[in-house]
Coordinates of C-alpha atoms in Angstrom, one line a residue:
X1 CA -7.5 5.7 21.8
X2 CA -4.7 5.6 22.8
X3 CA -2.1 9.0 22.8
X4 CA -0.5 9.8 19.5
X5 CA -2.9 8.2 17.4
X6 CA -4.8 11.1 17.1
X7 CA -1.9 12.9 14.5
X8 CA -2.3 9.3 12.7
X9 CA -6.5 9.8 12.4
X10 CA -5.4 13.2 10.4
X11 CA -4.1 11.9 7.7
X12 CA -7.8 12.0 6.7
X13 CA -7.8 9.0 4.5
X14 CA -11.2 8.5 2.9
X15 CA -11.0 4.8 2.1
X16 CA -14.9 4.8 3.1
X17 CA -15.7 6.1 -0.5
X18 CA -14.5 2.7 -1.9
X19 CA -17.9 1.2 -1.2
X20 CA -19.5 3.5 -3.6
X21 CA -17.2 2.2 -6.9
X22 CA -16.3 -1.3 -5.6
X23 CA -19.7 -4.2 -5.8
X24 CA -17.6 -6.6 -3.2
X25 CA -18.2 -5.8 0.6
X26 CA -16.3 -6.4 3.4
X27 CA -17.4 -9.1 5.5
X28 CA -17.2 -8.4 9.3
X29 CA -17.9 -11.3 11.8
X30 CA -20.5 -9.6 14.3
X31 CA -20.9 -12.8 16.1
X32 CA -16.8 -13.1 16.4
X33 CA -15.6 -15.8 18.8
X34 CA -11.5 -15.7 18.7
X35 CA -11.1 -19.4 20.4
X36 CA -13.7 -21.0 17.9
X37 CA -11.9 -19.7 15.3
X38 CA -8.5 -20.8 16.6
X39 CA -10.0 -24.5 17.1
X40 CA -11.4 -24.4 13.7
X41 CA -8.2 -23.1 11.8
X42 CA -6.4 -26.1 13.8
X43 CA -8.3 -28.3 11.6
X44 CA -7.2 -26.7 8.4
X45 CA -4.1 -27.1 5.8
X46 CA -1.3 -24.6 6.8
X47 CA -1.5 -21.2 4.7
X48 CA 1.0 -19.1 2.7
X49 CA 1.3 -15.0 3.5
X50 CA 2.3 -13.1 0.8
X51 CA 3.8 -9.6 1.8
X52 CA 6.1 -7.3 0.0
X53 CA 8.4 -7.0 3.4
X54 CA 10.7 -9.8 4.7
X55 CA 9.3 -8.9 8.3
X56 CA 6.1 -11.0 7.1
X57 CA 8.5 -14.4 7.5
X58 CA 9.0 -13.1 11.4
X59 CA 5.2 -12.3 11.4
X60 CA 4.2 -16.0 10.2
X61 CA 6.5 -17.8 12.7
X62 CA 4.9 -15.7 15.1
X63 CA 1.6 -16.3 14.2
X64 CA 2.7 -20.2 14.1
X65 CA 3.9 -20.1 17.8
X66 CA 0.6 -18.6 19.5
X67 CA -1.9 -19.9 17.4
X68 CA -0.3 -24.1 16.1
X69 CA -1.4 -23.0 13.0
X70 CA 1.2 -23.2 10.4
X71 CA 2.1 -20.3 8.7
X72 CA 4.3 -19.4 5.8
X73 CA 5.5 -16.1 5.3
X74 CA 6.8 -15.5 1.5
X75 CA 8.0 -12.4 0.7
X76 CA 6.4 -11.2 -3.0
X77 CA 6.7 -7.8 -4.6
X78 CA 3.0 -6.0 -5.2
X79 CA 3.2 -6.5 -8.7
X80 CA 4.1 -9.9 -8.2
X81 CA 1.6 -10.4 -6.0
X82 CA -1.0 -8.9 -7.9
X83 CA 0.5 -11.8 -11.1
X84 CA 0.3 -14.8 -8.4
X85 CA -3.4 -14.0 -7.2
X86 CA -4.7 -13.7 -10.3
X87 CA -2.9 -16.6 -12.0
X88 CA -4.1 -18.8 -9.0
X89 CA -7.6 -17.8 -8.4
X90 CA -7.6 -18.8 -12.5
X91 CA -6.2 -21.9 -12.1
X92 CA -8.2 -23.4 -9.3
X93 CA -5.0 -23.9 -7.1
X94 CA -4.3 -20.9 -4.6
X95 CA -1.4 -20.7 -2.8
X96 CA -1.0 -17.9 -1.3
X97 CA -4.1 -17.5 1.3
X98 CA -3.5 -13.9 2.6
X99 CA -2.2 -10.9 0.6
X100 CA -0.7 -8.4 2.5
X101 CA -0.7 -5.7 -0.5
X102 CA 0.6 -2.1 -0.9
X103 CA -1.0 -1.9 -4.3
X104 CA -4.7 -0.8 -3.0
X105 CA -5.5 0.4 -6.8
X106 CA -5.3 -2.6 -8.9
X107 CA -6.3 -4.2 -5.6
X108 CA -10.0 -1.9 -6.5
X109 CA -9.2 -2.7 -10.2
X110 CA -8.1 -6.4 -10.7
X111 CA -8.8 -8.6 -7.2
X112 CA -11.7 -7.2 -5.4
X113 CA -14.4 -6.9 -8.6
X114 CA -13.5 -10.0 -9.9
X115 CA -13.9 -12.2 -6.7
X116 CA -10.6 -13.0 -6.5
X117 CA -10.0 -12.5 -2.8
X118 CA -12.4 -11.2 -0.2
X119 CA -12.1 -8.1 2.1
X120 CA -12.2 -9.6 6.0
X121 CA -13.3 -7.8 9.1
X122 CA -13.0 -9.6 12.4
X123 CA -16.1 -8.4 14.4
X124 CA -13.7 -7.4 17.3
X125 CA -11.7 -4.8 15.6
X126 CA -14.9 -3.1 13.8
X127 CA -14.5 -0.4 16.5
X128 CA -10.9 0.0 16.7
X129 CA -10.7 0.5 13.0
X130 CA -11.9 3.5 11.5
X131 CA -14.5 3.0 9.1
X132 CA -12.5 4.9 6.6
X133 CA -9.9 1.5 6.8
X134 CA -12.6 -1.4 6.6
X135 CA -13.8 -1.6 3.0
X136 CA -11.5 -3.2 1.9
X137 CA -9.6 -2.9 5.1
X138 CA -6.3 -1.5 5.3
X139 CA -4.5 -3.1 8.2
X140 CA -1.4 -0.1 7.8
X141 CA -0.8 3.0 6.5
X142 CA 2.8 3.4 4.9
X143 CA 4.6 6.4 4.0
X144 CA 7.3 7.8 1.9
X145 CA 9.1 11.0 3.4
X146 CA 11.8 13.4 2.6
X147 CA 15.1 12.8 4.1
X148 CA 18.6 14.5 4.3
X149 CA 22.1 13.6 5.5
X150 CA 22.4 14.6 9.1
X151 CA 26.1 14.7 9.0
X152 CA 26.3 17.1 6.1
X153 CA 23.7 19.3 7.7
X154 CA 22.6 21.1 11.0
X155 CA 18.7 20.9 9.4
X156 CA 16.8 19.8 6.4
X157 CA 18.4 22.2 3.7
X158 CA 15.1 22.0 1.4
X159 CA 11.7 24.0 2.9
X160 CA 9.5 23.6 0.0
X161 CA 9.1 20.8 -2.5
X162 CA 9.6 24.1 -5.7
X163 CA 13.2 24.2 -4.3
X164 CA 13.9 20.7 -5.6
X165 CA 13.5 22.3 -9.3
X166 CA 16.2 24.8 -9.1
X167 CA 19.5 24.4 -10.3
X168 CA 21.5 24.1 -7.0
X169 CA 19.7 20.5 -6.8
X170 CA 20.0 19.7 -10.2
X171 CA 21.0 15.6 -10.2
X172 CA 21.4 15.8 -6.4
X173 CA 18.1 14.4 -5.6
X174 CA 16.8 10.5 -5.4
X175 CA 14.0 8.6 -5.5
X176 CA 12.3 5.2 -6.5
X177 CA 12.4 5.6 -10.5
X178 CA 8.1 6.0 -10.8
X179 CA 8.2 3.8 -13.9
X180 CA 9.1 1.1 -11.8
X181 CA 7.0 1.6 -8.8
X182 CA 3.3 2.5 -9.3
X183 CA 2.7 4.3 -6.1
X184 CA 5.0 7.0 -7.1
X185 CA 2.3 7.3 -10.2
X186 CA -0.6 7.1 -8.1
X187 CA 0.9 10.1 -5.9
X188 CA 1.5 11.5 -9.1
X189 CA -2.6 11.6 -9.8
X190 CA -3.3 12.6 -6.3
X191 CA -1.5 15.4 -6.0
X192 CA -3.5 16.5 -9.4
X193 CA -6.8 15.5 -7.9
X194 CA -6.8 16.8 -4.1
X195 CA -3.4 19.2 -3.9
X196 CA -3.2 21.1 -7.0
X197 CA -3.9 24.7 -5.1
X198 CA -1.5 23.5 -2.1
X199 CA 1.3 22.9 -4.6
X200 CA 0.6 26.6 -6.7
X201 CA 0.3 28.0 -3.3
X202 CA 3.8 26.4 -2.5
X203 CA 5.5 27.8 -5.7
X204 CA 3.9 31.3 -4.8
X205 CA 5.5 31.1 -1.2
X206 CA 8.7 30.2 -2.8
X207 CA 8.6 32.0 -5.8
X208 CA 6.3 36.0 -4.6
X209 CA 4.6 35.2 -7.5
X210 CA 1.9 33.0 -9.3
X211 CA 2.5 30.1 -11.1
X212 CA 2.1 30.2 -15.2
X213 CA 2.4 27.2 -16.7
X214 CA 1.4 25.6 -19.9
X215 CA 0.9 22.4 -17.9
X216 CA -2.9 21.2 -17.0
X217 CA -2.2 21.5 -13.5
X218 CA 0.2 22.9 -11.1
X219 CA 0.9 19.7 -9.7
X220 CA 1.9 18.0 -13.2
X221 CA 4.0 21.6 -13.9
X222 CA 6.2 20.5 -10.5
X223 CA 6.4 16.9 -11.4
X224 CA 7.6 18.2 -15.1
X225 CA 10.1 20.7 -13.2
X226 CA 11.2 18.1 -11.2
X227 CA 11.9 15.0 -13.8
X228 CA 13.7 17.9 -15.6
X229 CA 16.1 18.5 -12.6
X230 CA 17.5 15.1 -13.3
X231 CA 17.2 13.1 -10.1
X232 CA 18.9 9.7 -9.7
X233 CA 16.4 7.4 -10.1
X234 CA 16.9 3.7 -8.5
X235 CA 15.3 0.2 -8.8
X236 CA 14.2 0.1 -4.9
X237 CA 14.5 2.4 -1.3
X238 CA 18.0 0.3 -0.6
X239 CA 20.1 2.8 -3.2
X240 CA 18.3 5.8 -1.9
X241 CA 19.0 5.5 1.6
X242 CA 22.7 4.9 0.8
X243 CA 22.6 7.7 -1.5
X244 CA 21.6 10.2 0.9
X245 CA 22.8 8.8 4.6
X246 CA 26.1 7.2 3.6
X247 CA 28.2 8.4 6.4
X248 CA 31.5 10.0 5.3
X249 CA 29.8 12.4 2.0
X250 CA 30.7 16.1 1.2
X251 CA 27.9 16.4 -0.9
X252 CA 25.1 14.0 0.1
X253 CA 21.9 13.3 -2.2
X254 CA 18.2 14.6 -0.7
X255 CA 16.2 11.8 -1.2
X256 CA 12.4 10.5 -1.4
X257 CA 12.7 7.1 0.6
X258 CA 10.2 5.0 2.9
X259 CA 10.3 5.5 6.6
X260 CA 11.3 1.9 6.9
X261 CA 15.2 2.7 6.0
X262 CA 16.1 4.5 8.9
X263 CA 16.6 1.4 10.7
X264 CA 19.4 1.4 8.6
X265 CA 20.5 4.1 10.6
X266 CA 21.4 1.6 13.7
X267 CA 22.3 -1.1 11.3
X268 CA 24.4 0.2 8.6
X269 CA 25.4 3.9 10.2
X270 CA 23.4 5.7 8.0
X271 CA 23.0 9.8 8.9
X272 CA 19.3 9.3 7.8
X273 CA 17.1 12.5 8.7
X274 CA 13.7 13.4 8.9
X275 CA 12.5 16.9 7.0
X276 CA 9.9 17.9 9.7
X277 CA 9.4 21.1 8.2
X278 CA 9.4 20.7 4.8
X279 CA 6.2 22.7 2.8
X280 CA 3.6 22.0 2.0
X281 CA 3.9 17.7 3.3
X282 CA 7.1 16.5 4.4
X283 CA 6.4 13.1 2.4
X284 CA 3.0 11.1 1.6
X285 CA 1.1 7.5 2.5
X286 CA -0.2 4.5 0.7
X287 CA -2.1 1.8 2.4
X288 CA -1.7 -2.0 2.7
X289 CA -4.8 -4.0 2.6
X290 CA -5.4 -7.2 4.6
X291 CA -7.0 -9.9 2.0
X292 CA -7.9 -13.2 1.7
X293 CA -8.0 -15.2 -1.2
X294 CA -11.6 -16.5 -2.1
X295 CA -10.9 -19.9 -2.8
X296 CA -8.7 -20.8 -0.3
X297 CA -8.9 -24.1 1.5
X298 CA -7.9 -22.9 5.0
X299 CA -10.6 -19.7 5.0
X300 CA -10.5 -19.9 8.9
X301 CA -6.7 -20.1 9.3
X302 CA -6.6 -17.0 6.7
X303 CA -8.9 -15.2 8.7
X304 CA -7.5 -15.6 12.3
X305 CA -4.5 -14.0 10.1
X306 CA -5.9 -11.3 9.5
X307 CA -7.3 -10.5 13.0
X308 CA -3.2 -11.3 14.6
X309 CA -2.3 -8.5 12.0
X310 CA -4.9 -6.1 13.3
X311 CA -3.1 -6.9 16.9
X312 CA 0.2 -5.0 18.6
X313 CA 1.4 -8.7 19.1
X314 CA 0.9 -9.4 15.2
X315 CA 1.9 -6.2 13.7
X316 CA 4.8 -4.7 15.4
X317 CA 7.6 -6.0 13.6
X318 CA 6.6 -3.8 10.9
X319 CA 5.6 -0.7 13.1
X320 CA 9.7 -0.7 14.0
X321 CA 10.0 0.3 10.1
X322 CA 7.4 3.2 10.4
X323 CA 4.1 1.3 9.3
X324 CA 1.4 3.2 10.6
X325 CA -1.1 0.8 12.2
X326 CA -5.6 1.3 11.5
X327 CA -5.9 -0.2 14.9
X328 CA -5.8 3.0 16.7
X329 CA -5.7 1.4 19.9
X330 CA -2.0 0.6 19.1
X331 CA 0.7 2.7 20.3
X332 CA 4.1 3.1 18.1
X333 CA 6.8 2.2 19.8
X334 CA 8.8 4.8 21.1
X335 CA 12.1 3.5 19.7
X336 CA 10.8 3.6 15.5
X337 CA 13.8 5.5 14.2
X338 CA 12.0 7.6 11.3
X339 CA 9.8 9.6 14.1
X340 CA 7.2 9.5 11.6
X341 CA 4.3 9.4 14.3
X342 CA 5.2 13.2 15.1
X343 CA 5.1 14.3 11.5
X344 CA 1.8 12.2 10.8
X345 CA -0.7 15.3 10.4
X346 CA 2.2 16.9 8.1
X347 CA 1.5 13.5 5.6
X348 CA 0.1 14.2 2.0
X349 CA -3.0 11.4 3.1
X350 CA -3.8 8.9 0.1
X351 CA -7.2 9.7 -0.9
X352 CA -9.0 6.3 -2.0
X353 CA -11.8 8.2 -3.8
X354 CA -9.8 8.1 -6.8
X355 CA -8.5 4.7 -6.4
X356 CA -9.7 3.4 -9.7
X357 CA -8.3 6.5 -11.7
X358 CA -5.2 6.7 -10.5
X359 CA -4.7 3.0 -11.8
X360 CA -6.8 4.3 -14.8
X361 CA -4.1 6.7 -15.4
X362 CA -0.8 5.0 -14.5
X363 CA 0.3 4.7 -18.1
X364 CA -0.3 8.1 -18.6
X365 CA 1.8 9.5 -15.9
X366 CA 5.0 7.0 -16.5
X367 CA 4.6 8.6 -20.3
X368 CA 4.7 12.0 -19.1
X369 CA 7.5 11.1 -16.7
X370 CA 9.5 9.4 -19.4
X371 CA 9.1 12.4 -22.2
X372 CA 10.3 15.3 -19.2
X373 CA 12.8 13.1 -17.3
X374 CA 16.4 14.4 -18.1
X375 CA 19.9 13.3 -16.4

């Protein structure tokens, strides 16, 4: 392994548990043979990639130059994504071969049980991926984190997430609005499920004394705190990042964005900052799992996708925006802007044991946001 992807292994993920409410296995190649596969994905149609980042275009041209196997990357939002699959598996005519999906929930819920695409693991890479990320396997773990103006401040002015109720940062706070964005619903759930003492014992810590609320749990009494505070809420990480690291602003927004904006730092002069120190997580991860779809006509060119992916070579352009490769014998690079790889063991980890509830209980949690949210 190679140094600094030991913080990365304690995020403690347990994706492993998924093969105890999911029927469809992952298939890994034991008898894997990377130039037989090559020659037989030369004899196949070219295949579609559907990803939710525009880096996947870069990733298929890539892929196209090493391998002369065409490749099409199409950038599709996980919702959409979740639509096309479906749609196509139903239809008898898929188009999009690989799914490179953020949406690991309805992945459990709506693709996997139903046959609708098939979790792939290249016998190669069954050792360089934890088993926690196999089944289905999870070729990235992505995170969301806390972020401040740099300009405006010497440090991150928030040290615990029970701050972000109080008055002084009443409608000064941003985030993706959650009832447009399921993963801010899921985290929603998990914080319930796994963190609820951590997030009482942050609001005694702030606070000297225990928390009382009429609320089921202390993590729903934050969220409820919180929607009350009236935050900005956007339609994507674009508005938050220029929200909060706009160069030039007295009075800056703190924001909840992905790690992947502070390349705007370089590109747009964004003051983008990390809060390293921030109790009890300084953000929180989702994965995105590596699938193929079952009826594809080009199985072999949609599997030696998935094995480029699980590469440095194949997955790189998306580790410069702060995607946390499975591989662990990939380094990040040393120039990703967020520094996320030092704050990795200070991650709220996505828990996939409760996969199925937390897309069980979306609907619930958009309805509790809606009643409390306030501008």
């Amino acid at each position: 392994m190679k140094e600094g992807n030991s913080k990365f292994l304690a995020l403690g993920s347990v994706f492993a548990a998924l093969t105890t409410v999911i029927a469809a296995e992952a298939k890994a190649d034991e008898a894997f043979n990377l130039d037989a596969l090559v020659e037989a994905a030369r004899k196949e149609k070219p295949i579609n990639v559907y990803d939710s980042t525009g880096k996947i275009v870069e990733m298929a041209e890539a892929f196209t130059a090493k391998y002369g196997v065409k490749a099409t990357g199409v950038k599709v939002s996980a919702n959409s994504q979740l639509e096309m699959i479906i749609r196509e598996a139903q239809a008898g005519n898929v188009q999009g071969d690989v799914a490179l999906i953020t949406d690991a929930p309805a992945a459990l819920a709506q693709l996997l049980p139903q046959g609708f695409v098939e979790s792939y693991l290249p016998g190669d890479m069954k050792a360089k991926i934890p088993a926690a990320f196999q089944n289905p396997l999870a070729i990235s773990t992505n995170a969301n984190v806390w972020a401040y103006n740099t300009e405006a401040y010497d440090k991150c002015p928030v040290s615990n997430i029970w701050e972000l109720t109080e008055e002084k940062w009443k409608g000064k706070i941003a985030l993706v609005d959650p009832l447009t964005k399921s993963t801010y619903t899921d985290w929603f759930n998990q914080l319930e499920k796994h963190a609820d003492a951590k997030v009482a014992e942050a609001y005694k810590v702030r606070f000297g004394k225990d928390l009382e609320t009429g609320e089921r749990s202390a993590a729903a009494a934050w969220i409820k705190a919180l929607a009350q505070n009236g935050p900005l809420v956007t339609d994507g990480d674009d508005p938050v990042a220029e929200a909060v690291g706009a160069a030039g602003q007295k009075e800056p927004f703190f924001g909840l964005l992905s790690s992947a904006k502070f390349r705007d730092n370089a590109g747009k002069g964004y003051k983008l900052g990390l809060c390293t120190e921030l109790q009890p997580w300084v953000g929180w991860t989702y994965t995105k799992l590596g699938l193929v779809a079952s009826k594809t006509a080009s199985p072999n060119a949609a599997k030696l996708f998935i094995h480029y992916v699980l590469t440095e070579e194949g997955i790189s352009p998306q580790m410069k925006d702060g995607k946390l490769p499975t591989n662990i014998d990939i380094k990040m690079p040393a120039d990703e802007p967020s520094g996320i790889m030092e704050v990795a063991d200070r991650l709220f980890p996505y828990d996939a044991a409760t996969g199925l509830e937390d897309f069980d209980r979306r609907e619930e949690w958009q309805d509790f946001w809606r009643l409390h949210y306030s501008k």
